[in-house]
Amino acid sequence: MLRLNVFLSLIVLVRAQSRLVQKAKLMQDGLDTSVDPCEDFFTFATKNYDKEFKRNRRKELLKTVLNEANVLIPSLRMVKNVYTNCGLQKPSANEFDLTMKAKRAVEQFHFAFPVTEADVTDDAEYMRKLARMYKMAFEYGSELVGMIQGSIEGQNLTIFLPPDIMSPDEKASVWKAYCAEKGCDHTQIDFNDFSNLLGSYAPFQMTPEYDKFLETMFGHKIRSPGVLFGVPETASF
């Protein structure tokens, strides 16, 4: 019986170690050593994972690996040490609150609203700015984006800014310039009313935290109970 118990204990130990080795391989395969781990630990640790896997398992995997990283597996120990050492310096960009992330995004991309006539008359410039806006939202507003996962999976992610962002004259000027390029009749556009979009794009409820994030990112107070989503397929990141 003693031999059987020892044997079973060894099996359990081997299986446990095998699972850790598998986790270690996953972690090792996901590492991107070109990223500064103290700047963005989660990108450093998981960038090379499959996107679907990363979205579903990243938090769980990191928690498990970091908790079990005291075992003698070099890759696990290395990631644990990197995380611990970086934690003594400054928080990871992905650990900032939403307002800090928004400030960081604005500083990095030098981008702010409202749009100008030049933004809509030059297609290339318009799409460049649009893509940068989406990139900011994806990289720094993950909590916000996570609330509308269904919209992301359907490739719908455009923020329609509420009417109070620009004055009526400013909005009329922008629409006039846009229609001059696109051949539409700007007098037929009711830019104060987005209600016709509600049938296709459902708003989701904003919280004070998300309101603050958008205000910081776009440089304007956004007073709206919800934000509508939808994106041109030509936008690239």
XYZ file of N, CA and C in Angstrom:
711
model
N 0.828 -1.201 0.000
C 0.000 0.000 0.000
C 0.865 1.254 0.000
N 1.966 1.201 0.752
C 2.875 2.342 0.791
C 3.443 2.616 -0.592
N 3.862 1.511 -1.280
C 4.414 1.681 -2.623
C 3.370 2.281 -3.569
N 2.114 1.820 -3.441
C 1.049 2.331 -4.296
C 0.822 3.816 -4.044
N 0.817 4.206 -2.766
C 0.618 5.612 -2.432
C 1.738 6.478 -2.982
N 2.972 5.974 -2.854
C 4.121 6.713 -3.381
C 4.002 6.846 -4.893
N 3.610 5.727 -5.548
C 3.462 5.726 -7.002
C 2.401 6.728 -7.448
N 1.247 6.700 -6.747
C 0.174 7.631 -7.090
C 0.597 9.076 -6.845
N 1.345 9.280 -5.772
C 1.835 10.629 -5.479
C 2.758 11.116 -6.584
N 3.602 10.207 -7.077
C 4.516 10.568 -8.157
C 3.746 10.911 -9.430
N 2.671 10.137 -9.697
C 1.853 10.417 -10.880
C 1.242 11.813 -10.783
N 0.685 12.118 -9.604
C 0.090 13.441 -9.393
C 1.137 14.529 -9.573
N 2.341 14.302 -9.022
C 3.412 15.288 -9.125
C 3.833 15.481 -10.577
N 3.985 14.367 -11.294
C 4.392 14.443 -12.700
C 3.346 15.177 -13.528
N 2.071 14.853 -13.272
C 1.009 15.528 -14.013
C 0.989 17.019 -13.713
N 1.171 17.352 -12.444
C 1.187 18.763 -12.056
C 2.343 19.485 -12.731
N 3.527 18.839 -12.714
C 4.684 19.444 -13.354
C 4.471 19.552 -14.860
N 3.816 18.537 -15.444
C 3.546 18.563 -16.881
C 2.657 19.744 -17.242
N 1.644 19.999 -16.414
C 0.766 21.135 -16.673
C 1.544 22.437 -16.578
N 2.448 22.508 -15.615
C 3.253 23.715 -15.475
C 4.185 23.901 -16.665
N 4.733 22.798 -17.161
C 5.603 22.878 -18.334
C 4.809 23.394 -19.533
N 3.571 22.911 -19.675
C 2.727 23.387 -20.766
C 2.450 24.883 -20.621
N 2.171 25.308 -19.399
C 1.939 26.730 -19.158
C 3.202 27.533 -19.439
N 4.339 26.949 -19.056
C 5.604 27.629 -19.303
C 5.831 27.820 -20.793
N 5.515 26.790 -21.572
C 5.683 26.892 -23.022
C 4.761 27.959 -23.597
N 3.518 27.998 -23.112
C 2.594 29.026 -23.570
C 3.131 30.417 -23.267
N 3.635 30.576 -22.054
C 4.173 31.871 -21.670
C 5.390 32.234 -22.509
N 6.286 31.257 -22.697
C 7.497 31.506 -23.472
C 7.149 31.871 -24.913
N 6.183 31.158 -25.487
C 5.784 31.425 -26.868
C 5.136 32.795 -27.016
N 4.534 33.283 -25.941
C 3.832 34.555 -26.026
C 4.709 35.766 -25.807
N 5.921 35.571 -25.303
C 6.786 36.699 -24.969
C 7.197 37.487 -26.205
N 7.207 38.792 -26.061
C 7.747 39.674 -27.095
C 8.824 40.518 -26.435
N 10.062 40.095 -26.588
C 11.161 40.749 -25.873
C 11.527 42.100 -26.467
N 10.882 42.488 -27.575
C 11.142 43.817 -28.137
C 10.367 44.896 -27.387
N 9.423 44.470 -26.543
C 8.609 45.407 -25.768
C 9.228 45.600 -24.393
N 9.272 46.845 -23.942
C 9.783 47.146 -22.605
C 8.777 46.630 -21.578
N 9.133 45.614 -20.797
C 8.162 45.039 -19.857
C 7.731 46.011 -18.774
N 8.579 46.967 -18.463
C 8.210 47.931 -17.431
C 7.297 49.022 -17.984
N 7.222 49.104 -19.301
C 6.312 50.053 -19.933
C 4.943 49.416 -20.138
N 4.938 48.168 -20.572
C 3.674 47.466 -20.810
C 3.913 45.979 -20.612
N 3.788 45.532 -19.387
C 4.111 44.145 -19.051
C 3.221 43.157 -19.789
N 1.936 43.474 -19.926
C 1.016 42.512 -20.517
C 1.280 42.300 -22.002
N 1.707 43.358 -22.700
C 2.092 43.172 -24.098
C 3.366 42.355 -24.180
N 4.326 42.656 -23.303
C 5.579 41.900 -23.252
C 5.305 40.418 -23.030
N 4.360 40.117 -22.155
C 4.139 38.730 -21.749
C 3.200 37.967 -22.673
N 2.366 38.673 -23.443
C 1.323 37.948 -24.185
C 1.137 38.386 -25.629
N 1.962 39.266 -26.154
C 1.707 39.839 -27.478
C 1.609 38.783 -28.575
N 2.434 37.756 -28.507
C 2.489 36.777 -29.592
C 1.457 35.658 -29.476
N 0.553 35.772 -28.532
C -0.515 34.781 -28.439
C -1.519 34.976 -29.575
N -2.199 33.920 -29.906
C -3.331 34.010 -30.809
C -4.349 34.989 -30.216
N -4.920 35.853 -31.063
C -5.803 36.907 -30.562
C -7.006 36.342 -29.818
N -7.593 35.296 -30.370
C -8.767 34.700 -29.727
C -8.399 34.126 -28.373
N -7.259 33.436 -28.317
C -6.793 32.855 -27.062
C -6.489 33.955 -26.052
N -5.829 34.994 -26.520
C -5.449 36.073 -25.612
C -6.669 36.749 -25.015
N -7.693 36.977 -25.844
C -8.882 37.657 -25.349
C -9.595 36.836 -24.287
N -9.613 35.521 -24.481
C -10.364 34.658 -23.572
C -9.574 34.195 -22.362
N -8.250 34.067 -22.509
C -7.483 33.398 -21.472
C -6.376 34.228 -20.841
N -6.091 35.428 -21.346
C -4.898 36.135 -20.905
C -4.870 36.365 -19.401
N -5.942 36.932 -18.870
C -5.950 37.243 -17.445
C -5.821 35.982 -16.605
N -6.559 34.958 -17.003
C -6.513 33.697 -16.260
C -5.120 33.083 -16.312
N -4.518 33.083 -17.503
C -3.196 32.482 -17.662
C -2.145 33.236 -16.856
N -2.159 34.558 -16.958
C -1.168 35.345 -16.226
C -1.306 35.147 -14.724
N -2.536 35.138 -14.252
C -2.759 34.946 -12.820
C -2.220 33.601 -12.372
N -2.515 32.556 -13.151
C -2.066 31.209 -12.800
C -0.555 31.114 -12.813
N 0.045 31.610 -13.887
C 1.498 31.506 -14.029
C 2.217 32.302 -12.952
N 1.750 33.523 -12.690
C 2.416 34.345 -11.687
C 2.277 33.743 -10.297
N 1.148 33.115 -10.027
C 0.954 32.479 -8.730
C 1.811 31.236 -8.563
N 2.109 30.546 -9.667
C 2.848 29.297 -9.597
C 4.304 29.464 -10.019
N 4.745 30.694 -10.165
C 6.066 30.924 -10.727
C 7.204 30.669 -9.744
N 6.885 30.147 -8.573
C 7.949 29.815 -7.630
C 8.567 28.457 -7.938
N 8.006 27.720 -8.910
C 8.581 26.433 -9.277
C 9.835 26.666 -10.099
N 10.641 25.606 -10.207
C 11.931 25.744 -10.867
C 11.805 25.555 -12.375
N 11.023 26.385 -13.010
C 10.918 26.405 -14.467
C 11.404 27.779 -14.917
N 12.504 27.836 -15.644
C 13.160 29.111 -15.951
C 12.243 30.175 -16.544
N 11.417 29.810 -17.536
C 10.596 30.829 -18.184
C 9.560 31.413 -17.227
N 8.985 30.554 -16.369
C 8.028 31.057 -15.385
C 8.713 31.963 -14.375
N 9.863 31.536 -13.921
C 10.590 32.321 -12.929
C 11.013 33.671 -13.510
N 11.409 33.666 -14.795
C 11.828 34.908 -15.426
C 10.673 35.901 -15.498
N 9.496 35.427 -15.943
C 8.345 36.317 -16.061
C 7.930 36.843 -14.695
N 7.952 35.971 -13.699
C 7.616 36.391 -12.341
C 8.579 37.470 -11.865
N 9.871 37.269 -12.109
C 10.875 38.241 -11.665
C 10.723 39.572 -12.389
N 10.449 39.505 -13.710
C 10.264 40.732 -14.479
C 9.081 41.517 -13.938
N 7.981 40.818 -13.682
C 6.780 41.479 -13.180
C 7.048 42.132 -11.825
N 7.720 41.385 -10.958
C 8.009 41.896 -9.619
C 8.929 43.104 -9.678
N 9.992 43.005 -10.475
C 10.963 44.094 -10.563
C 10.349 45.344 -11.177
N 9.555 45.167 -12.214
C 8.932 46.321 -12.852
C 7.904 46.967 -11.933
N 7.267 46.154 -11.121
C 6.272 46.690 -10.206
C 6.859 47.650 -9.197
N 8.167 47.547 -8.970
C 8.827 48.436 -8.024
C 9.143 49.782 -8.650
N 9.036 49.878 -10.001
C 9.418 51.108 -10.677
C 8.212 52.005 -10.960
N 7.323 51.554 -11.820
C 6.146 52.344 -12.161
C 5.075 51.405 -12.682
N 3.823 51.798 -12.626
C 2.759 50.893 -13.092
C 2.822 50.683 -14.590
N 2.419 49.507 -15.023
C 2.313 49.231 -16.449
C 1.262 50.141 -17.046
N 1.424 50.458 -18.337
C 0.432 51.298 -19.013
C -0.950 50.677 -18.941
N -1.006 49.350 -18.914
C -2.298 48.671 -18.864
C -2.868 48.610 -17.460
N -2.147 49.172 -16.487
C -2.655 49.217 -15.126
C -3.062 50.637 -14.731
N -2.899 51.604 -15.649
C -3.345 52.956 -15.391
C -4.866 52.979 -15.345
N -5.409 54.008 -14.670
C -6.850 54.157 -14.755
C -7.193 54.770 -16.120
N -8.468 54.854 -16.425
C -8.874 55.276 -17.761
C -8.417 56.690 -18.094
N -8.471 57.593 -17.125
C -8.067 58.966 -17.391
C -6.589 59.045 -17.728
N -5.758 58.303 -17.003
C -4.324 58.286 -17.284
C -4.056 57.694 -18.665
N -4.816 56.645 -19.023
C -4.648 56.046 -20.347
C -5.013 57.045 -21.441
N -6.091 57.774 -21.226
C -6.523 58.734 -22.232
C -5.480 59.826 -22.425
N -4.926 60.332 -21.332
C -3.888 61.356 -21.428
C -2.675 60.824 -22.174
N -2.321 59.591 -21.884
C -1.178 58.967 -22.545
C -1.445 58.832 -24.050
N -2.668 58.454 -24.403
C -3.017 58.281 -25.814
C -2.947 59.604 -26.565
N -3.508 60.648 -25.972
C -3.498 61.959 -26.621
C -2.069 62.445 -26.821
N -1.215 62.231 -25.815
C 0.183 62.632 -25.926
C 0.897 61.852 -27.022
N 0.601 60.567 -27.124
C 1.296 59.719 -28.093
C 0.861 60.007 -29.526
N -0.440 60.202 -29.742
C -0.948 60.319 -31.106
C -1.176 61.756 -31.552
N -1.049 62.723 -30.643
C -1.217 64.135 -30.995
C -2.514 64.347 -31.777
N -3.583 63.872 -31.197
C -4.851 63.884 -31.926
C -5.963 64.372 -31.022
N -6.801 65.241 -31.529
C -7.899 65.747 -30.717
C -9.067 66.126 -31.617
N -10.243 66.206 -31.031
C -11.438 66.653 -31.721
C -11.694 68.098 -31.341
N -12.614 68.833 -32.016
C -13.473 68.365 -33.110
C -12.751 68.332 -34.448
N -13.372 67.720 -35.431
C -12.795 67.676 -36.767
C -12.892 69.047 -37.411
N -12.069 69.271 -38.410
C -12.087 70.532 -39.157
C -12.466 70.243 -40.604
N -12.616 71.308 -41.390
C -12.936 71.116 -42.804
C -11.846 70.301 -43.497
N -10.604 70.556 -43.129
C -9.498 69.833 -43.757
C -9.583 68.334 -43.485
N -10.143 67.987 -42.353
C -10.244 66.569 -41.996
C -11.202 65.812 -42.911
N -12.209 66.497 -43.427
C -13.208 65.798 -44.241
C -13.004 65.996 -45.734
N -12.277 67.023 -46.125
C -12.068 67.253 -47.554
C -10.912 66.427 -48.100
N -10.011 66.024 -47.243
C -8.880 65.189 -47.659
C -9.144 63.766 -47.181
N -9.506 62.878 -48.126
C -9.875 61.515 -47.750
C -8.757 60.797 -47.018
N -7.534 60.949 -47.515
C -6.405 60.243 -46.908
C -6.182 60.717 -45.478
N -6.254 62.031 -45.273
C -6.049 62.580 -43.935
C -7.190 62.176 -43.010
N -8.406 62.178 -43.551
C -9.561 61.793 -42.744
C -9.430 60.353 -42.269
N -9.083 59.436 -43.184
C -8.969 58.032 -42.816
C -7.795 57.812 -41.868
N -6.729 58.583 -42.051
C -5.581 58.448 -41.146
C -5.989 58.834 -39.731
N -6.681 59.944 -39.604
C -7.096 60.385 -38.271
C -8.135 59.447 -37.677
N -9.028 58.957 -38.529
C -10.040 58.030 -38.051
C -9.386 56.761 -37.522
N -8.426 56.242 -38.283
C -7.737 55.025 -37.860
C -6.978 55.246 -36.562
N -6.369 56.420 -36.410
C -5.627 56.695 -35.178
C -6.578 56.797 -33.992
N -7.769 57.337 -34.235
C -8.747 57.414 -33.158
C -9.140 56.012 -32.708
N -9.389 55.111 -33.676
C -9.745 53.745 -33.318
C -8.594 53.057 -32.605
N -7.389 53.320 -33.076
C -6.217 52.703 -32.451
C -6.112 53.133 -30.993
N -6.362 54.424 -30.730
C -6.345 54.898 -29.352
C -7.396 54.177 -28.526
N -8.585 54.063 -29.093
C -9.674 53.432 -28.347
C -9.369 51.974 -28.052
N -8.788 51.273 -29.034
C -8.473 49.867 -28.832
C -7.352 49.695 -27.811
N -6.286 50.502 -27.933
C -5.106 50.294 -27.100
C -5.284 50.817 -25.686
N -6.001 51.916 -25.547
C -6.057 52.558 -24.240
C -7.447 52.548 -23.614
N -8.429 52.124 -24.361
C -9.779 52.080 -23.814
C -10.323 50.676 -23.787
N -9.480 49.718 -23.435
C -9.895 48.318 -23.505
C -11.100 48.031 -22.615
N -11.171 48.686 -21.463
C -12.325 48.475 -20.597
C -13.598 48.971 -21.279
N -13.480 50.137 -21.926
C -14.622 50.704 -22.629
C -15.000 49.826 -23.809
N -14.012 49.427 -24.593
C -14.258 48.595 -25.766
C -14.822 47.240 -25.356
N -14.371 46.733 -24.216
C -14.821 45.430 -23.760
C -16.308 45.365 -23.496
N -16.928 46.505 -23.235
C -18.360 46.534 -22.967
C -19.178 46.271 -24.225
N -18.573 46.453 -25.383
C -19.312 46.317 -26.633
C -18.660 45.259 -27.510
N -18.337 44.114 -26.901
C -17.632 43.054 -27.609
C -18.377 42.630 -28.870
N -19.687 42.606 -28.805
C -20.455 42.216 -29.980
C -20.234 43.161 -31.146
N -20.104 44.446 -30.847
C -19.862 45.420 -31.901
C -18.483 45.241 -32.511
N -17.515 44.909 -31.676
C -16.157 44.702 -32.174
C -16.123 43.504 -33.104
N -16.753 42.415 -32.684
C -16.741 41.209 -33.497
C -17.438 41.444 -34.833
N -18.371 42.380 -34.866
C -19.028 42.719 -36.114
C -18.311 43.816 -36.868
N -17.103 44.176 -36.426
C -16.278 45.221 -37.028
C -17.010 46.559 -37.030
N -17.704 46.841 -35.950
C -18.393 48.121 -35.810
C -17.805 48.885 -34.636
N -17.077 49.935 -34.921
C -16.534 50.731 -33.826
C -16.278 52.165 -34.275
N -17.321 52.927 -34.416
C -17.199 54.348 -34.706
C -17.888 55.107 -33.591
N -17.256 56.139 -33.096
C -17.885 56.954 -32.057
C -18.535 58.163 -32.720
N -19.857 58.221 -32.680
C -20.575 59.378 -33.178
C -20.650 60.393 -32.041
N -19.978 61.510 -32.211
C -19.946 62.488 -31.136
C -21.296 63.192 -31.022
N -21.732 63.469 -29.810
C -23.027 64.126 -29.587
C -23.068 65.519 -30.208
N -24.261 66.072 -30.417
C -24.410 67.349 -31.116
C -23.738 68.524 -30.425
N -23.552 68.475 -29.112
C -23.045 69.644 -28.409
C -21.533 69.787 -28.491
N -20.861 68.906 -29.239
C -19.408 69.010 -29.365
C -19.024 70.261 -30.142
N -19.754 70.556 -31.235
C -19.489 71.746 -32.040
C -20.737 72.612 -32.091
N -20.525 73.885 -32.379
C -21.666 74.782 -32.539
C -22.379 74.449 -33.849
N -23.647 74.871 -34.000
C -24.373 74.612 -35.255
C -23.636 75.135 -36.484
N -23.044 76.325 -36.375
C -22.313 76.888 -37.513
C -21.103 76.036 -37.870
N -20.400 75.560 -36.847
C -19.232 74.716 -37.095
C -19.639 73.418 -37.771
N -20.706 72.814 -37.290
C -21.161 71.551 -37.869
C -21.658 71.752 -39.296
N -22.384 72.843 -39.526
C -22.881 73.116 -40.873
C -21.724 73.311 -41.840
N -20.682 73.979 -41.376
C -19.515 74.216 -42.222
C -18.819 72.914 -42.590
N -18.697 72.024 -41.602
C -18.044 70.736 -41.847
C -18.867 69.890 -42.816
N -20.179 69.817 -42.593
C -21.034 69.030 -43.489
C -21.039 69.618 -44.899
N -20.998 70.932 -45.005
C -20.979 71.568 -46.324
C -19.713 71.191 -47.078
N -18.587 71.232 -46.374
C -17.316 70.858 -47.001
C -17.316 69.385 -47.385
N -17.867 68.566 -46.516
C -17.917 67.127 -46.785
C -18.753 66.842 -48.037
N -19.934 67.447 -48.113
C -20.828 67.188 -49.239
C -20.291 67.784 -50.539
N -19.504 68.845 -50.431
C -18.883 69.395 -51.632
C -17.947 68.379 -52.260
N -17.315 67.569 -51.429
C -16.404 66.540 -51.915
C -17.150 65.285 -52.344
N -18.199 64.926 -51.608
C -18.880 63.648 -51.827
C -20.101 63.750 -52.741
N -20.513 64.975 -53.054
C -21.652 65.123 -53.945
C -23.000 64.986 -53.272
N -23.045 65.141 -51.951
C -24.325 65.054 -51.249
C -24.881 66.459 -51.007
N -26.114 66.528 -50.573
C -26.769 67.805 -50.294
C -26.740 68.047 -48.793
N -25.872 68.943 -48.359
C -25.704 69.144 -46.919
C -26.950 69.727 -46.269
N -27.824 70.360 -47.065
C -29.039 70.938 -46.482
C -30.038 69.857 -46.078
N -29.824 68.632 -46.571
C -30.724 67.533 -46.240
C -30.230 66.714 -45.048
N -29.108 67.125 -44.483
C -28.531 66.378 -43.363
C -28.905 67.049 -42.050
N -29.585 66.326 -41.202
C -29.922 66.841 -39.876
C -28.826 66.400 -38.921
N -27.776 67.214 -38.812
C -26.623 66.818 -38.010
C -26.880 66.927 -36.515
N -28.052 67.461 -36.128
C -28.384 67.503 -34.706
C -29.124 66.249 -34.256
N -29.477 65.401 -35.197
C -30.316 64.255 -34.848
C -29.687 62.961 -35.336
N -29.229 62.141 -34.408
C -28.676 60.838 -34.754
C -29.695 59.727 -34.496
N -30.963 60.104 -34.222
C -31.943 59.098 -33.818
C -32.214 58.080 -34.918
N -31.988 58.465 -36.189
C -32.235 57.525 -37.277
C -31.266 56.355 -37.249
N -30.198 56.470 -36.475
C -29.219 55.390 -36.389
C -29.595 54.359 -35.333
N -30.555 54.687 -34.493
C -30.850 53.809 -33.371
C -31.351 52.443 -33.814
N -31.920 52.365 -35.023
C -32.392 51.074 -35.490
C -31.261 50.117 -35.810
N -30.094 50.665 -36.160
C -28.959 49.824 -36.545
C -27.884 49.764 -35.472
N -27.720 50.837 -34.754
C -26.639 50.908 -33.775
C -27.216 51.213 -32.400
N -27.199 50.241 -31.530
C -27.783 50.428 -30.203
C -26.791 51.106 -29.269
N -27.208 52.120 -28.534
C -26.311 52.757 -27.573
C -26.135 51.900 -26.333
N -25.026 52.070 -25.647
C -24.868 51.409 -24.357
C -24.672 52.485 -23.301
N -25.011 52.165 -22.077
C -24.991 53.156 -21.011
C -23.561 53.513 -20.617
N -23.327 54.800 -20.487
C -22.016 55.276 -20.066
C -21.983 55.399 -18.544
N -20.780 55.327 -17.989
C -20.572 55.551 -16.564
C -19.698 56.788 -16.415
N -19.651 57.398 -15.232
C -18.782 58.564 -15.045
C -17.330 58.290 -15.430
N -16.848 57.067 -15.172
C -15.463 56.735 -15.506
C -15.239 56.777 -17.017
N -16.174 56.218 -17.775
C -16.045 56.199 -19.229
C -16.254 57.598 -19.808
N -17.173 58.357 -19.205
C -17.357 59.739 -19.636
C -16.056 60.515 -19.504
N -15.360 60.313 -18.394
C -14.109 61.020 -18.149
C -13.040 60.581 -19.137
N -13.012 59.296 -19.444
C -12.047 58.780 -20.416
C -12.243 59.458 -21.774
N -13.492 59.509 -22.251
C -13.770 60.114 -23.549
C -13.489 61.607 -23.535
N -13.827 62.256 -22.432
C -13.578 63.693 -22.333
C -12.088 63.988 -22.433
N -11.287 63.184 -21.744
C -9.844 63.393 -21.773
C -9.272 63.075 -23.146
N -9.709 61.968 -23.739
C -9.165 61.555 -25.028
C -9.519 62.537 -26.137
N -10.770 63.002 -26.158
C -11.215 63.838 -27.261
C -11.173 65.329 -26.945
N -10.809 65.677 -25.718
C -10.646 67.078 -25.386
C -11.943 67.840 -25.245
N -13.057 67.137 -25.052
C -14.352 67.795 -24.942
C -15.226 67.059 -23.950
N -16.077 67.828 -23.282
C -17.061 67.233 -22.397
C -18.140 66.573 -23.243
N -18.336 65.274 -23.055
C -19.333 64.550 -23.830
C -20.518 64.238 -22.929
N -21.603 64.947 -23.149
C -22.797 64.756 -22.335
C -23.780 63.919 -23.135
N -23.760 62.643 -22.880
C -24.618 61.749 -23.647
C -24.914 60.510 -22.825
N -26.153 60.009 -22.863
C -26.467 58.783 -22.114
C -25.877 57.542 -22.756
N -25.459 57.644 -24.003
C -24.898 56.485 -24.695
C -24.058 56.916 -25.867
N -23.311 55.986 -26.417
C -22.474 56.244 -27.586
C -22.854 55.240 -28.660
N -22.972 55.691 -29.907
C -23.364 54.814 -31.006
C -22.127 54.321 -31.742
N -22.205 53.110 -32.289
C -21.040 52.507 -32.921
C -21.329 52.010 -34.332
N -20.296 52.081 -35.198
C -20.332 51.616 -36.572
C -19.117 52.171 -37.292
N -18.441 51.449 -38.164
C -17.171 51.909 -38.725
C -17.062 51.586 -40.217
N -16.455 52.487 -41.023
C -16.197 52.174 -42.431
C -15.210 51.019 -42.542
N -15.433 50.109 -43.454
C -14.566 48.941 -43.578
C -13.179 49.313 -44.080
N -13.036 50.518 -44.648
C -11.743 50.914 -45.203
C -10.768 51.396 -44.150
N -11.236 51.578 -42.914
C -10.325 52.023 -41.858
C -9.305 50.937 -41.571
N -8.054 51.359 -41.401
C -6.996 50.391 -41.110
C -6.242 50.830 -39.879
N -5.520 49.886 -39.260
C -4.821 50.171 -38.017
C -3.347 49.854 -38.181
